[in-house]
Amino acid sequence: MPSYWLMKSDVEDYAIDGMARDKRTDWVGVRNYQARNFMRDLMKEGDLAFFYHSNAEPSGIAGVVKISSPAKPDLTQFDKKSKYYDEGATKENPRWMLREVEFVKKTKFVSIADLRDIPACKNMGVLQKGSRLSITPVTEGEWKAIQSLL
DNA sequence: GCCAACGTTGGC
DNA sequence: GCCAACGTTGGC
């Protein structure tokens, strides 16, 4: 049984067109423990995720990606020149883990306002007030309700 | 650009 | 272990 996810990307940093061009990418830069734990412990290879544009006008779902690797260290945590550098992380004991994701498709854009209009989606993490988690689980019911709009 | 909400840090 | 201060996120 696959699980489903929603993964936010700041649209100015990395949008669906970059994902489509790259085909695969390491999901670098997650620096929140709960989001890390989802990637490290709960994601499975083959799981599908919505690619979500945050800080966009408007924000919303722009595509689908597939989890395509086991959990592995996010190498940017060791890179002093990276904005994601973390001086508390060591190669022996990495703090931040990531997954590689594979481009599946660009979808019809589903804005956050559209999502709010879907009754089956009202409990989605991304819709909760003050939600800042960059990776959230999506239920099968939510996934299917959104699929039916694409 | 604003600002509410959040997670993290650090003094105690 | 508390909690105020701070920096960041992210919708608008």
Tab-separated table of C-alpha atoms (C1' of nucleotides) in Angstrom:
chain	number	residue	atom	x	y	z
A	1	MET	CA	0.000	0.000	0.000
A	2	PRO	CA	1.499	3.293	-1.018
A	3	SER	CA	1.173	6.327	1.194
A	4	TYR	CA	0.547	9.811	-0.083
A	5	TRP	CA	2.229	13.090	0.776
A	6	LEU	CA	2.257	16.771	0.090
A	7	MET	CA	5.657	18.410	-0.310
A	8	LYS	CA	5.974	22.173	-0.323
A	9	SER	CA	8.543	24.009	-2.338
A	10	ASP	CA	8.970	27.755	-2.317
A	11	VAL	CA	8.028	28.609	-5.855
A	12	GLU	CA	10.956	31.000	-6.170
A	13	ASP	CA	13.422	28.329	-5.117
A	14	TYR	CA	12.178	25.365	-7.105
A	15	ALA	CA	8.960	25.054	-9.065
A	16	ILE	CA	7.320	22.253	-11.023
A	17	ASP	CA	9.002	23.269	-14.283
A	18	GLY	CA	12.412	22.765	-12.695
A	19	MET	CA	11.254	19.386	-11.437
A	20	ALA	CA	10.006	18.465	-14.923
A	21	ARG	CA	13.342	19.466	-16.420
A	22	ASP	CA	15.446	17.628	-13.825
A	23	LYS	CA	13.332	14.438	-13.796
A	24	ARG	CA	14.826	13.552	-10.400
A	25	THR	CA	16.013	15.675	-7.529
A	26	ASP	CA	17.229	15.348	-3.975
A	27	TRP	CA	14.688	17.067	-1.714
A	28	VAL	CA	17.247	19.212	0.100
A	29	GLY	CA	16.734	21.803	2.772
A	30	VAL	CA	14.122	20.345	5.109
A	31	ARG	CA	15.150	21.611	8.551
A	32	ASN	CA	12.167	20.694	10.629
A	33	TYR	CA	12.254	17.553	12.731
A	34	GLN	CA	8.700	16.463	12.112
A	35	ALA	CA	9.075	16.815	8.349
A	36	ARG	CA	12.399	15.024	8.536
A	37	ASN	CA	10.853	12.158	10.436
A	38	PHE	CA	8.193	11.780	7.769
A	39	MET	CA	10.898	11.522	5.116
A	40	ARG	CA	13.228	9.339	7.111
A	41	ASP	CA	10.797	6.964	8.761
A	42	LEU	CA	7.434	6.918	7.049
A	43	MET	CA	7.948	7.514	3.362
A	44	LYS	CA	8.391	4.444	1.213
A	45	GLU	CA	9.884	4.143	-2.217
A	46	GLY	CA	7.049	4.338	-4.694
A	47	ASP	CA	4.902	6.636	-2.554
A	48	LEU	CA	3.347	9.505	-4.469
A	49	ALA	CA	3.337	13.144	-3.416
A	50	PHE	CA	1.752	16.352	-4.555
A	51	PHE	CA	4.299	18.978	-5.513
A	52	TYR	CA	3.013	22.153	-3.865
A	53	HIS	CA	4.066	25.710	-4.631
A	54	SER	CA	4.299	27.819	-1.478
A	55	ASN	CA	4.778	31.579	-1.420
A	56	ALA	CA	3.140	31.624	-4.817
A	57	GLU	CA	0.350	33.677	-6.319
A	58	PRO	CA	-1.627	31.735	-5.638
A	59	SER	CA	-0.132	28.813	-3.746
A	60	GLY	CA	-1.306	25.343	-4.644
A	61	ILE	CA	-0.691	21.921	-6.108
A	62	ALA	CA	1.197	21.974	-9.376
A	63	GLY	CA	2.210	18.383	-9.986
A	64	VAL	CA	2.886	14.863	-8.764
A	65	VAL	CA	6.209	13.280	-7.848
A	66	LYS	CA	7.226	9.818	-6.718
A	67	ILE	CA	9.539	8.931	-3.837
A	68	SER	CA	12.437	7.213	-5.571
A	69	SER	CA	15.145	6.476	-3.004
A	70	PRO	CA	15.646	5.299	0.552
A	71	ALA	CA	16.350	7.950	3.173
A	72	LYS	CA	19.854	9.350	2.829
A	73	PRO	CA	21.749	12.261	4.392
A	74	ASP	CA	21.055	15.740	3.040
A	75	LEU	CA	24.583	16.712	2.035
A	76	THR	CA	23.846	20.430	2.192
A	77	GLN	CA	23.978	20.179	6.003
A	78	PHE	CA	27.765	19.684	5.721
A	79	ASP	CA	28.354	22.443	3.177
A	80	LYS	CA	29.502	25.650	4.808
A	81	LYS	CA	28.571	27.593	1.702
A	82	SER	CA	25.003	26.311	1.639
A	83	LYS	CA	22.166	28.237	3.202
A	84	TYR	CA	21.138	24.881	4.646
A	85	TYR	CA	24.461	24.372	6.446
A	86	ASP	CA	24.094	23.069	9.990
A	87	GLU	CA	27.192	23.253	12.136
A	88	GLY	CA	25.699	20.764	14.574
A	89	ALA	CA	25.588	17.970	12.006
A	90	THR	CA	28.447	15.545	11.411
A	91	LYS	CA	28.957	12.954	8.718
A	92	GLU	CA	29.093	10.278	11.399
A	93	ASN	CA	25.823	11.534	12.822
A	94	PRO	CA	23.818	13.361	10.177
A	95	ARG	CA	20.892	15.326	11.470
A	96	TRP	CA	18.960	15.878	8.231
A	97	MET	CA	17.795	13.182	5.875
A	98	LEU	CA	16.137	13.415	2.510
A	99	ARG	CA	14.606	11.389	-0.266
A	100	GLU	CA	15.160	11.585	-3.948
A	101	VAL	CA	11.934	12.319	-5.813
A	102	GLU	CA	11.114	11.581	-9.415
A	103	PHE	CA	8.969	13.737	-11.663
A	104	VAL	CA	5.661	12.065	-12.509
A	105	LYS	CA	3.545	14.774	-14.064
A	106	LYS	CA	2.564	18.359	-14.091
A	107	THR	CA	-1.102	18.673	-13.170
A	108	LYS	CA	-3.837	21.151	-13.601
A	109	PHE	CA	-3.103	23.743	-10.950
A	110	VAL	CA	-5.200	23.297	-7.796
A	111	SER	CA	-4.976	26.427	-5.696
A	112	ILE	CA	-5.256	26.464	-1.935
A	113	ALA	CA	-8.654	28.123	-2.380
A	114	ASP	CA	-9.724	25.218	-4.611
A	115	LEU	CA	-8.571	22.780	-1.932
A	116	ARG	CA	-10.601	24.608	0.689
A	117	ASP	CA	-13.660	24.082	-1.464
A	118	ILE	CA	-13.295	20.293	-1.362
A	119	PRO	CA	-15.120	18.962	1.700
A	120	ALA	CA	-13.054	15.761	1.743
A	121	CYS	CA	-9.876	17.858	2.064
A	122	LYS	CA	-10.820	20.040	4.981
A	123	ASN	CA	-8.463	18.248	7.389
A	124	MET	CA	-5.400	18.430	5.169
A	125	GLY	CA	-2.354	19.729	6.999
A	126	VAL	CA	-1.646	22.378	4.423
A	127	LEU	CA	-5.056	23.959	5.027
A	128	GLN	CA	-4.773	24.238	8.785
A	129	LYS	CA	-4.333	27.693	10.196
A	130	GLY	CA	-0.720	28.484	10.894
A	131	SER	CA	0.516	25.272	9.318
A	132	ARG	CA	4.163	25.546	8.403
A	133	LEU	CA	5.084	21.907	7.967
A	134	SER	CA	6.720	21.498	4.585
A	135	ILE	CA	5.874	17.816	4.330
A	136	THR	CA	2.509	16.456	5.383
A	137	PRO	CA	0.737	13.132	4.935
A	138	VAL	CA	-2.258	13.003	2.610
A	139	THR	CA	-4.967	10.428	3.151
A	140	GLU	CA	-6.174	8.170	0.398
A	141	GLY	CA	-9.541	9.926	0.484
A	142	GLU	CA	-7.906	13.332	0.088
A	143	TRP	CA	-5.663	12.034	-2.676
A	144	LYS	CA	-8.574	10.616	-4.631
A	145	ALA	CA	-10.745	13.674	-4.161
A	146	ILE	CA	-7.992	15.824	-5.638
A	147	GLN	CA	-7.244	13.347	-8.420
A	148	SER	CA	-10.831	13.622	-9.553
A	149	LEU	CA	-10.238	17.315	-10.275
A	150	LEU	CA	-7.056	16.908	-12.268
B	1	DG	C1'	5.233	44.175	2.490
B	2	DC	C1'	2.452	42.805	6.471
B	3	DC	C1'	1.814	40.088	10.193
B	4	DA	C1'	-0.041	35.905	12.641
B	5	DA	C1'	1.557	31.700	13.848
B	6	DC	C1'	5.032	28.715	14.570
B	7	DG	C1'	9.608	26.240	16.013
B	8	DT	C1'	13.962	26.960	18.161
B	9	DT	C1'	17.156	29.003	21.257
B	10	DG	C1'	19.069	30.261	25.438
B	11	DG	C1'	18.983	32.505	30.055
B	12	DC	C1'	17.558	31.371	34.297
C	1	DG	C1'	12.108	22.592	32.536
C	2	DC	C1'	10.062	27.066	31.766
C	3	DC	C1'	9.171	30.632	28.794
C	4	DA	C1'	10.393	35.125	26.540
C	5	DA	C1'	12.730	36.516	22.625
C	6	DC	C1'	13.847	35.726	18.222
C	7	DG	C1'	13.921	34.301	13.344
C	8	DT	C1'	11.219	32.114	9.826
C	9	DT	C1'	7.214	30.614	7.226
C	10	DG	C1'	3.714	31.491	4.222
C	11	DG	C1'	-0.988	33.232	3.033
C	12	DC	C1'	-2.756	37.309	1.789
